[in-house]
XYZ file of C-alpha atoms in Angstrom:
712
model
C -9.604 100.694 -15.946
C -8.891 97.395 -17.995
C -11.654 98.970 -20.715
C -9.834 102.107 -21.140
C -6.689 100.839 -21.631
C -8.260 98.539 -24.400
C -10.089 101.567 -26.026
C -7.009 103.370 -26.122
C -5.198 100.672 -27.790
C -8.127 99.997 -30.713
C -8.341 103.993 -31.016
C -4.032 104.028 -31.653
C -4.556 100.571 -34.652
C -7.533 103.066 -35.737
C -5.030 106.058 -35.640
C -2.489 103.660 -37.384
C -4.588 101.900 -40.453
C -5.632 105.602 -41.370
C -1.957 107.231 -41.698
C -0.674 103.815 -43.282
C -3.806 103.681 -45.500
C -2.946 107.503 -46.432
C 0.751 106.357 -47.273
C 1.588 106.559 -51.240
C 3.603 103.175 -52.250
C 6.922 104.196 -52.051
C 6.747 105.326 -48.539
C 5.014 101.505 -47.684
C 7.529 99.784 -49.430
C 10.585 102.090 -47.279
C 8.518 101.058 -43.766
C 8.105 96.962 -45.430
C 11.798 97.282 -45.736
C 12.359 98.526 -42.656
C 10.659 95.657 -41.061
C 12.129 93.036 -42.512
C 15.675 94.298 -42.003
C 14.483 94.953 -38.152
C 13.171 90.969 -38.619
C 16.214 90.256 -40.086
C 18.377 91.564 -37.206
C 16.510 90.238 -34.747
C 17.076 86.590 -36.392
C 20.512 87.201 -37.094
C 20.489 87.532 -33.155
C 18.605 84.502 -32.271
C 20.964 82.592 -34.369
C 24.424 83.974 -32.847
C 22.422 83.137 -29.701
C 21.941 79.488 -30.747
C 24.893 79.473 -32.055
C 26.914 80.046 -28.762
C 27.548 76.533 -27.838
C 30.340 76.368 -30.571
C 32.313 79.158 -29.471
C 32.068 77.899 -25.818
C 32.689 74.319 -27.268
C 35.911 75.676 -29.178
C 36.857 78.436 -26.313
C 37.409 75.330 -23.502
C 40.625 73.879 -22.971
C 41.649 70.330 -22.707
C 42.145 71.192 -18.569
C 38.809 72.010 -17.838
C 37.034 69.066 -19.866
C 39.611 66.710 -17.790
C 37.934 68.122 -14.628
C 34.648 68.226 -15.873
C 33.863 64.589 -17.990
C 37.626 62.786 -17.192
C 40.452 61.190 -18.705
C 38.714 58.751 -20.747
C 36.893 62.307 -22.385
C 40.048 64.079 -23.163
C 41.900 60.830 -24.910
C 37.986 60.473 -27.096
C 38.632 63.589 -28.374
C 42.233 63.547 -28.856
C 41.345 60.225 -31.785
C 39.745 63.053 -33.633
C 42.221 65.680 -33.130
C 44.892 63.292 -34.291
C 42.493 62.174 -36.829
C 42.113 65.974 -38.353
C 46.158 66.732 -38.355
C 46.774 63.526 -40.328
C 43.957 63.999 -42.946
C 45.028 67.491 -43.170
C 48.726 65.973 -44.159
C 47.157 63.495 -47.166
C 44.824 66.000 -48.315
C 47.890 68.807 -49.494
C 49.855 66.037 -50.313
C 46.868 63.941 -52.480
C 44.957 66.349 -53.738
C 48.142 68.480 -54.966
C 50.085 65.595 -56.381
C 47.756 62.447 -56.672
C 44.451 63.758 -57.663
C 46.565 65.646 -60.805
C 48.393 62.684 -61.508
C 45.087 60.457 -61.530
C 42.837 62.715 -63.497
C 45.896 63.335 -66.466
C 46.557 59.716 -66.040
C 45.657 58.558 -69.597
C 45.669 60.469 -72.890
C 41.817 61.576 -73.544
C 39.404 64.563 -73.786
C 38.417 65.177 -70.584
C 34.676 66.682 -69.992
C 33.531 69.482 -68.257
C 34.833 68.642 -63.810
C 30.971 68.188 -62.636
C 29.916 65.668 -65.524
C 33.249 63.180 -65.305
C 32.506 60.029 -63.259
C 34.344 59.005 -60.182
C 36.595 56.985 -61.666
C 39.018 59.676 -63.819
C 39.711 60.686 -60.296
C 41.089 57.278 -58.916
C 43.803 55.615 -59.676
C 42.482 52.981 -61.976
C 42.506 55.597 -64.652
C 46.349 55.867 -64.618
C 47.607 53.761 -66.882
C 50.140 50.718 -66.322
C 53.084 50.860 -66.401
C 52.712 54.668 -65.947
C 56.362 56.483 -64.468
C 53.481 58.859 -62.597
C 53.342 55.820 -60.054
C 56.434 57.128 -57.977
C 53.947 59.927 -56.991
C 51.646 57.592 -55.338
C 54.868 56.282 -54.111
C 56.088 59.079 -52.137
C 52.180 60.839 -50.792
C 52.558 57.100 -49.598
C 55.584 57.181 -47.376
C 54.484 60.663 -46.279
C 50.975 59.461 -44.810
C 52.699 56.358 -43.299
C 55.799 58.243 -41.597
C 53.065 61.008 -40.371
C 50.702 58.869 -39.105
C 53.405 57.156 -36.990
C 55.385 60.169 -35.556
C 52.062 61.297 -34.459
C 50.769 58.094 -33.425
C 53.798 57.857 -31.315
C 53.794 61.653 -29.733
C 49.712 60.797 -29.144
C 50.760 57.517 -27.195
C 53.386 59.063 -25.072
C 51.180 62.173 -24.459
C 48.086 59.043 -23.133
C 50.106 57.461 -21.185
C 51.682 60.377 -19.268
C 48.323 61.623 -19.055
C 47.059 57.564 -17.444
C 50.379 57.864 -15.169
C 49.103 61.722 -13.925
C 45.763 60.125 -13.447
C 46.962 57.186 -11.458
C 49.181 59.940 -9.281
C 46.117 62.231 -8.665
C 44.050 59.534 -7.118
C 45.277 59.478 -3.395
C 41.516 58.905 -2.405
C 40.462 56.195 -5.131
C 40.332 52.644 -2.981
C 40.050 50.962 -6.043
C 44.505 50.798 -5.393
C 43.990 48.929 -1.999
C 40.959 46.493 -3.059
C 41.175 43.590 -4.733
C 38.128 41.321 -6.011
C 38.240 37.893 -5.607
C 36.581 35.243 -7.254
C 35.883 30.804 -7.047
C 36.154 31.054 -3.105
C 36.192 26.966 -2.377
C 33.272 26.203 -0.308
C 33.922 24.434 2.589
C 31.471 22.614 4.653
C 32.118 23.587 8.209
C 32.034 27.395 7.455
C 30.914 30.115 5.174
C 32.660 31.781 1.799
C 33.468 34.943 4.760
C 35.232 33.022 7.306
C 37.169 31.189 4.469
C 38.471 34.630 3.347
C 38.943 35.787 6.252
C 40.876 32.825 7.670
C 43.148 32.615 4.021
C 44.368 35.789 3.903
C 45.214 36.307 7.604
C 47.073 33.115 6.514
C 49.323 34.449 3.664
C 48.579 38.478 3.872
C 48.634 39.397 7.825
C 50.861 41.766 7.921
C 48.626 43.601 5.073
C 45.062 42.669 5.247
C 43.118 44.812 6.526
C 39.338 43.661 6.031
C 36.948 41.894 3.451
C 33.322 42.312 2.052
C 31.340 39.799 0.667
C 29.671 40.033 -2.548
C 26.192 38.845 -2.263
C 23.699 36.944 -4.593
C 21.304 40.119 -5.377
C 20.220 40.438 -9.497
C 17.356 40.275 -10.575
C 16.534 36.062 -11.465
C 18.690 35.341 -8.264
C 16.029 37.719 -6.108
C 12.937 36.346 -7.595
C 13.851 32.906 -7.101
C 15.121 33.912 -3.569
C 11.729 34.969 -3.564
C 9.958 32.532 -4.306
C 11.645 29.861 -2.659
C 11.337 32.627 0.603
C 7.124 31.308 -0.035
C 7.740 28.142 -0.349
C 9.185 27.808 2.933
C 7.252 29.840 4.602
C 3.425 28.463 2.970
C 4.939 25.045 4.143
C 5.540 25.430 7.257
C 1.956 27.186 7.489
C 0.711 23.819 5.924
C 3.054 21.867 8.371
C 1.669 23.785 11.376
C -1.528 24.285 10.636
C -3.395 21.391 8.909
C -6.894 21.744 9.646
C -8.874 24.878 8.458
C -9.068 27.788 11.251
C -10.727 30.540 11.098
C -9.738 33.928 11.803
C -9.513 35.479 15.549
C -12.150 38.145 14.685
C -13.585 35.196 14.147
C -13.119 34.061 17.414
C -10.626 31.560 16.131
C -7.142 31.218 17.527
C -5.095 33.909 17.469
C -2.586 32.960 15.237
C -4.626 31.329 12.717
C -2.896 33.641 10.064
C 0.731 33.782 9.527
C 1.601 37.426 8.666
C 4.125 37.152 5.522
C 5.882 39.903 6.148
C 8.425 41.578 3.879
C 12.225 41.504 3.865
C 11.932 44.932 5.330
C 9.733 44.022 8.826
C 11.450 40.533 8.480
C 14.230 40.862 11.593
C 11.041 43.220 12.833
C 10.369 43.183 16.723
C 11.567 39.586 18.326
C 13.412 39.009 15.798
C 16.436 36.835 16.375
C 20.019 37.704 14.799
C 21.010 34.258 14.577
C 18.285 33.718 12.221
C 19.470 36.974 10.345
C 22.753 36.273 10.618
C 21.637 33.159 8.850
C 19.880 34.293 6.210
C 23.140 36.675 5.389
C 25.263 33.799 4.791
C 22.435 31.492 2.440
C 22.914 35.089 0.130
C 26.735 34.908 -0.412
C 28.598 34.170 -3.364
C 31.840 32.847 -4.286
C 33.018 36.480 -4.950
C 34.739 39.008 -2.544
C 36.876 42.641 -2.261
C 39.120 42.375 0.136
C 40.925 45.148 1.412
C 44.859 46.261 2.228
C 46.720 48.161 4.306
C 48.738 49.441 1.082
C 48.520 50.187 -2.402
C 51.628 48.043 -3.017
C 50.179 44.783 -1.372
C 46.937 45.142 -3.417
C 48.866 45.473 -6.306
C 50.795 42.120 -5.843
C 48.077 40.619 -4.200
C 45.946 40.818 -7.421
C 48.634 39.621 -9.789
C 50.633 37.053 -8.178
C 48.651 33.716 -8.666
C 46.948 32.983 -5.297
C 46.633 28.842 -6.159
C 47.944 26.033 -7.600
C 44.662 25.594 -8.930
C 43.903 28.534 -11.482
C 40.682 28.299 -11.114
C 40.461 29.072 -7.576
C 41.110 31.803 -5.317
C 41.434 34.422 -8.686
C 42.487 37.792 -8.167
C 41.998 40.761 -9.756
C 42.899 44.605 -9.066
C 39.314 46.087 -8.102
C 36.658 48.645 -10.240
C 36.089 52.084 -8.721
C 33.059 51.736 -6.556
C 30.253 53.306 -9.356
C 32.152 51.129 -12.495
C 31.678 48.047 -10.753
C 29.365 46.293 -12.197
C 27.305 43.996 -9.016
C 25.231 41.038 -11.623
C 27.988 39.782 -12.991
C 30.234 38.962 -9.725
C 28.211 37.031 -7.983
C 28.376 34.783 -11.767
C 30.508 31.422 -10.657
C 34.497 31.408 -12.379
C 34.270 28.669 -13.952
C 31.319 29.157 -16.377
C 33.070 31.899 -17.619
C 35.282 30.639 -19.945
C 32.007 28.736 -21.291
C 29.811 31.969 -21.425
C 33.785 33.702 -23.726
C 32.769 30.924 -25.980
C 29.512 31.165 -26.860
C 29.792 35.140 -26.745
C 32.386 33.798 -29.551
C 30.379 32.057 -31.514
C 26.824 33.948 -31.060
C 28.861 37.349 -32.573
C 30.310 35.311 -35.224
C 26.578 33.893 -36.183
C 24.981 37.413 -36.066
C 28.290 38.887 -38.376
C 27.112 35.930 -41.082
C 23.429 36.470 -40.264
C 24.525 40.280 -41.201
C 25.352 39.036 -44.798
C 21.676 39.080 -45.941
C 21.895 43.057 -45.881
C 25.206 43.301 -47.060
C 23.902 41.497 -50.005
C 21.047 43.541 -50.529
C 23.216 47.151 -50.325
C 25.438 45.213 -53.035
C 23.062 44.615 -55.481
C 21.917 48.163 -55.379
C 25.612 48.918 -56.046
C 25.379 46.734 -59.192
C 22.752 47.403 -61.321
C 23.506 44.926 -64.071
C 23.037 42.357 -61.648
C 19.948 44.011 -60.635
C 18.281 44.559 -63.601
C 18.954 40.785 -64.858
C 17.445 39.356 -61.584
C 14.281 41.822 -61.809
C 14.146 42.617 -65.916
C 10.923 44.576 -65.296
C 12.900 47.729 -63.776
C 15.164 47.831 -66.951
C 13.671 50.756 -67.819
C 13.333 52.942 -64.662
C 16.904 51.850 -64.220
C 18.660 52.998 -67.517
C 17.572 56.924 -66.081
C 20.044 58.778 -65.264
C 18.750 60.315 -61.916
C 17.244 56.440 -61.470
C 20.643 54.945 -61.565
C 22.649 57.630 -59.415
C 19.961 57.202 -56.652
C 20.206 53.369 -56.616
C 23.443 52.810 -57.031
C 24.882 56.109 -54.916
C 22.455 57.143 -52.011
C 20.431 53.966 -51.387
C 22.590 51.054 -50.368
C 24.226 54.091 -47.918
C 21.459 54.491 -45.895
C 20.376 50.765 -46.073
C 23.481 49.749 -44.668
C 23.076 52.526 -42.143
C 20.276 51.522 -40.308
C 20.802 47.712 -40.640
C 24.057 48.961 -38.416
C 21.699 50.529 -35.445
C 20.855 47.175 -33.891
C 24.484 46.612 -33.943
C 25.758 48.671 -30.532
C 22.815 47.352 -28.479
C 22.859 43.379 -29.869
C 26.949 44.068 -28.899
C 26.043 45.525 -25.718
C 24.049 42.730 -24.604
C 26.902 39.778 -25.263
C 29.845 42.168 -23.873
C 27.042 41.989 -20.384
C 26.840 37.836 -20.935
C 30.123 37.362 -21.191
C 30.835 38.633 -17.370
C 32.657 41.585 -17.102
C 33.160 42.748 -13.498
C 32.685 46.550 -14.339
C 31.100 48.478 -16.912
C 33.811 50.437 -18.193
C 34.868 46.477 -19.189
C 31.826 46.017 -20.811
C 31.726 49.056 -23.040
C 35.367 48.191 -24.259
C 34.590 44.659 -24.966
C 31.200 45.855 -26.661
C 33.245 48.715 -27.689
C 35.515 46.653 -29.996
C 32.881 43.708 -31.472
C 31.141 46.483 -32.639
C 34.784 47.680 -33.990
C 35.854 44.367 -35.996
C 32.115 43.936 -37.166
C 31.815 47.349 -38.674
C 35.145 47.109 -40.205
C 33.966 43.225 -41.393
C 30.498 44.168 -42.620
C 30.985 47.661 -44.177
C 35.112 47.735 -45.322
C 35.522 44.110 -46.750
C 32.625 42.681 -47.200
C 31.322 45.367 -49.184
C 34.714 45.262 -51.417
C 34.837 42.138 -51.982
C 31.871 40.744 -52.557
C 29.044 41.625 -55.571
C 27.211 38.490 -54.649
C 28.759 37.048 -51.408
C 27.629 33.525 -52.263
C 29.182 33.630 -55.457
C 32.554 35.843 -55.097
C 33.710 33.007 -52.214
C 34.032 29.775 -54.557
C 36.147 32.773 -56.993
C 38.947 33.734 -55.331
C 41.730 32.207 -52.296
C 42.906 33.987 -49.911
C 46.474 34.250 -51.647
C 43.833 36.086 -53.892
C 42.679 38.788 -51.816
C 44.926 41.699 -51.660
C 44.522 41.435 -55.738
C 40.855 41.803 -55.142
C 41.322 44.708 -52.841
C 43.311 46.856 -54.914
C 41.012 46.335 -57.883
C 37.882 46.889 -56.283
C 38.667 49.877 -53.436
C 38.902 52.264 -56.527
C 35.185 51.466 -57.554
C 33.704 51.038 -54.455
C 34.501 54.568 -53.579
C 31.384 56.551 -54.385
C 29.657 53.873 -52.280
C 32.237 54.821 -49.350
C 31.673 59.136 -50.084
C 27.647 58.654 -50.071
C 28.190 56.522 -46.775
C 30.892 59.137 -45.251
C 28.169 61.692 -45.721
C 24.862 59.805 -44.553
C 26.526 57.764 -41.603
C 28.975 60.663 -41.067
C 27.331 63.732 -41.338
C 24.184 62.684 -40.832
C 24.985 61.652 -37.547
C 26.251 64.532 -35.944
C 23.215 65.955 -36.921
C 21.502 63.454 -34.722
C 24.002 63.823 -31.632
C 23.385 67.674 -32.068
C 19.330 66.752 -32.076
C 19.088 63.608 -30.312
C 15.597 62.471 -31.715
C 15.233 59.037 -30.255
C 15.267 60.679 -26.382
C 13.695 63.524 -27.602
C 10.449 61.622 -28.811
C 11.167 58.750 -26.031
C 10.193 62.003 -23.311
C 7.519 63.381 -25.342
C 6.272 59.574 -24.823
C 6.833 59.720 -20.962
C 5.909 62.961 -20.295
C 1.812 63.005 -22.626
C 1.412 59.865 -23.699
C 2.651 57.654 -21.163
C 2.365 59.840 -18.281
C 5.138 58.679 -16.044
C 6.639 60.526 -13.614
C 10.076 62.319 -14.339
C 12.957 60.627 -12.907
C 15.996 61.868 -13.390
C 18.777 59.543 -12.552
C 17.526 58.267 -15.467
C 17.385 61.681 -17.699
C 21.188 61.110 -17.537
C 23.022 59.685 -20.286
C 26.754 58.289 -20.293
C 28.781 58.798 -22.878
C 28.287 56.350 -25.636
C 32.124 55.341 -26.931
C 30.997 51.592 -27.936
C 28.583 53.596 -30.581
C 31.136 56.776 -31.545
C 34.722 55.253 -31.149
C 33.545 52.358 -34.179
C 32.812 54.720 -36.090
C 36.017 57.136 -35.939
C 38.451 54.110 -36.674
C 36.448 53.643 -39.406
C 36.016 56.526 -41.462
C 39.945 56.659 -40.257
C 40.335 53.236 -41.990
C 38.328 54.384 -44.723
C 40.968 57.640 -45.491
C 43.712 56.205 -45.063
C 43.240 53.221 -47.583
C 41.298 55.723 -50.166
C 43.913 58.731 -49.911
C 46.002 57.258 -52.979
C 43.580 55.213 -54.697
C 40.715 57.447 -54.444
C 41.853 61.253 -53.161
C 38.236 63.522 -53.458
C 37.080 61.463 -50.450
C 39.642 63.219 -48.393
C 38.056 66.652 -47.932
C 34.755 64.831 -46.715
C 36.411 62.909 -44.455
C 38.429 66.478 -43.092
C 34.836 68.285 -42.668
C 33.568 64.783 -40.902
C 36.300 65.404 -38.294
C 36.013 69.146 -37.985
C 32.437 68.806 -36.969
C 32.696 65.892 -34.946
C 35.671 67.958 -32.628
C 33.102 70.916 -32.329
C 30.246 68.404 -31.758
C 31.374 65.810 -29.218
C 33.364 68.473 -27.058
C 29.631 70.490 -27.006
C 28.212 67.465 -25.703
C 30.516 66.179 -24.016
C 30.212 69.931 -22.163
C 26.713 69.832 -21.882
C 24.800 66.305 -23.002
C 26.988 63.656 -21.328
C 27.301 62.617 -17.514
C 30.773 61.280 -16.644
C 29.477 58.113 -14.481
C 32.674 56.017 -14.018
C 36.122 55.701 -16.627
C 38.360 53.429 -17.578
C 41.567 55.935 -17.185
C 42.319 55.987 -20.664
C 41.540 52.308 -21.443
C 40.814 52.854 -25.072
C 43.431 54.606 -26.436
C 45.414 51.075 -27.424
C 41.972 50.051 -29.667
C 43.025 53.555 -31.439
C 46.040 53.073 -31.731
C 45.901 49.691 -32.868
C 43.348 49.760 -35.277
C 45.439 52.386 -36.777
C 48.044 50.923 -37.293
C 46.251 48.195 -39.256
C 44.696 50.473 -41.369
C 48.015 52.185 -42.270
C 49.122 48.201 -42.873
C 45.973 47.608 -44.910
C 46.828 51.155 -47.254
C 49.984 49.634 -47.732
C 49.158 45.840 -48.647
C 46.489 47.523 -50.803
C 49.264 49.654 -52.294
C 51.507 47.110 -53.331
C 48.690 45.412 -54.882
C 47.405 48.329 -57.020
C 51.279 48.986 -57.684
C 51.357 44.994 -59.002
C 48.489 45.536 -61.260
C 49.754 49.054 -62.439
C 53.055 47.146 -63.868
C 55.076 49.225 -61.231
C 58.237 47.487 -59.761
C 59.591 50.318 -58.664
C 57.037 51.400 -56.488
C 56.238 48.050 -55.164
C 59.905 47.377 -54.045
C 59.954 50.769 -52.173
C 56.346 49.409 -50.273
C 57.737 46.801 -48.710
C 60.637 48.587 -46.582
C 57.988 50.589 -45.323
C 55.565 47.773 -44.648
C 58.093 46.225 -42.204
C 59.036 49.169 -41.154
C 55.434 50.034 -39.693
C 55.163 46.452 -37.803
C 59.050 47.647 -36.585
C 57.450 50.836 -35.224
C 54.038 48.977 -33.619
C 56.082 46.834 -31.785
C 57.805 48.760 -30.485
C 54.842 51.202 -28.499
C 53.966 47.708 -28.082
C 56.674 47.140 -25.573
C 57.419 51.255 -25.200
C 53.656 51.807 -23.681
C 51.399 49.515 -23.590
C 52.068 47.467 -20.054
C 51.324 51.147 -18.769
C 47.864 50.450 -19.452
C 47.941 46.908 -18.440
C 49.420 47.340 -14.980
C 50.265 49.911 -12.117
C 53.659 50.762 -12.102
C 55.318 49.906 -8.350
C 57.522 52.537 -7.822
C 54.124 54.396 -8.114
C 52.127 53.164 -5.555
C 54.703 53.088 -3.396
C 55.405 56.651 -3.433
C 51.552 57.573 -3.067
C 51.299 54.763 0.386
C 54.141 56.835 2.048
C 52.843 59.988 0.846
C 49.798 59.204 2.884
C 51.648 57.826 6.162
C 53.524 61.265 6.649
C 50.188 63.030 6.115
C 49.048 60.678 8.405
C 45.597 60.119 6.239
C 45.764 56.214 6.754
C 42.941 55.963 9.441
C 40.747 57.957 7.212
C 41.264 55.976 4.057
C 40.640 53.083 5.786
C 37.169 54.181 7.481
C 36.044 55.521 3.635
C 36.886 51.799 2.239
C 34.676 50.391 4.548
C 32.081 51.593 3.158
C 33.158 52.202 -0.218
C 32.279 49.343 -2.077
C 28.095 49.436 -1.784
C 26.186 46.517 -2.623
C 23.511 46.443 0.328
C 22.236 47.784 3.341
C 20.803 46.926 6.319
C 19.798 49.398 8.491
C 18.431 49.492 11.983
C 16.203 52.288 13.528
C 17.374 52.846 16.897
C 14.359 51.430 19.212
C 12.077 54.083 21.451
C 10.887 53.467 24.751
C 9.808 49.521 24.395
C 8.990 49.724 20.567
C 11.614 48.062 18.943
C 12.326 48.023 15.476
C 14.836 47.094 12.913
C 14.153 47.188 9.162
C 15.955 45.918 6.861
C 16.275 47.754 3.305
C 18.075 46.437 -0.293
C 19.688 48.725 -2.803
C 21.187 47.246 -5.114
C 24.627 48.869 -6.978
C 23.809 51.414 -4.235
C 24.807 50.558 -0.520
C 26.278 48.641 1.054
C 25.228 45.545 3.260
C 26.324 45.892 7.440
C 28.750 42.712 9.175
C 26.561 40.421 10.694
C 29.312 40.683 14.061
C 27.907 44.483 14.363
C 24.374 44.080 13.503
C 24.059 41.019 16.096
C 26.042 43.416 18.956
C 23.224 45.814 17.979
C 20.290 43.573 17.995
C 21.698 42.878 22.039
C 21.769 46.553 22.442
C 18.159 46.749 21.426
C 17.448 43.791 24.053
């Protein structure tokens, strides 16, 4: 049958060849066009299928994203929406009002627009004392007022969303739980006994239970295993000083002492006293304390517990999936030393990074580069090489060096000792933000050569130097938006690093697939500073070099689609902070607006326009007053929990009769280790101990005693 089908296929092919050979050239061309048309239709159908993610990302509503990815994802997208709105306003005003004034600022014969230099389109082309500088001041007012108005409405919306997020978390255990650190060590009692006695004494009516934190980090586990092994070997040596043969070789029945693992340490005839002592030896000076009411937990978290602020330190506990267990057992008295050390390390890393920034600035100043390397003068005179080195290459070099910053800052933030993963990511986000703003913006602008410039001007001359240097760096910033902005979005879609790593694991290293390792959480500490840096560049360059605004606007529109798709289809939300990133966004945006006004004030001074300078000062004062109002009006909602909200939640649970269910869930919510006892069967008794860090819970030693009694 197979041979007959093959023969029939061969006959059909031979027939088609003869038929196609008998066609005229015109018919052959017509058939080729038909085949090309079919191929184009197939490619268009495939393209439409591949691009369907854009339509899905656009059609997904905010409520769907909130239910799917949480509040942090919605707040992140609000940042992009805010940027699109403000830069749409800035683009309309600056491109139709400021850009023509810049272009026709001096009496000169203009070439064709594509051959003009970027300086012709910047404020440097406006002559001194020009009456047309009022247009720049007017645009400054419009952008500043629009930014403040949009910030106010967005801050109000995010605050309302956060309050709704808290109200909707009725079964969340973190509002019943307080993390206690700095527990004093008593000579006659354990940490657990001290916690129980303290809270029964001062919070008797509201105290429910507590859960100790155990030393379970990787280093601590290695140290504990080494200490246990040393203790066992020492006991064996003390009991058996002589060399005794094995039982199979007619030796004593207990010649060898079996070194069992931790799971077998309580198997058989293990006494519960040894288990109790072993568990209590691993207790650290930290514990989760559970309260009967949310209001009681919040009051206990806010009140100073002891006359010594280093003892009995209380904080509202993070969500169970957000707890960073490896940092909880760090002694509280070490935290201030760690923070100072990390601050000094971050500053040192920032100064070390001046070397690549100096290299980048050397590339943007070809006159200095040709003086340092005379043999390059002939090559640097070529127009293409000149544009490549001064325009494209510096931003690429800087972007490659900047890839090392987020992992370093994440490591620094973990060493600081935060109690939650959100706190670690927020700290890393702030560090990366400060680092990028300082190195990408200020150092690049203020330094033609870092070492040479530091001795030339003082702090009072910084606004003047910024006013002189920012318009000259417009080309660099435009290229940086293209390389670090547009290119990063394509990398975000393709995920080349993860793709290569998965390929190596599967086909080269041949590791077994682990689905838990494949899930990624959204990298807020890398993407949020990038958005805010582009916002800073856009605000400052809006009236000085308006040509950058269309590039930024395109970037934010693409970012809106790309990040919505990634949040919906790629990243998994494991924990969230409840919109804690928005105050960082607000403060950075206000800083960007104030810097825009200060630099504009310096530019108006250089251009000898006292009227524009005079009108800028009230705008600067008004922006600072607006920021103070927002700080008083909205910021406390992101730092504390309102008492009226939690009291209403407690009353609602009492009316619904769900308090007992919540208490039962609290007992297993914050899980660090796990002791699992297997039931005895006939005469065989077994009790297994297994540890699962950051995932399971450790049971109460008293309950374990009772179970061991039942086993006996």
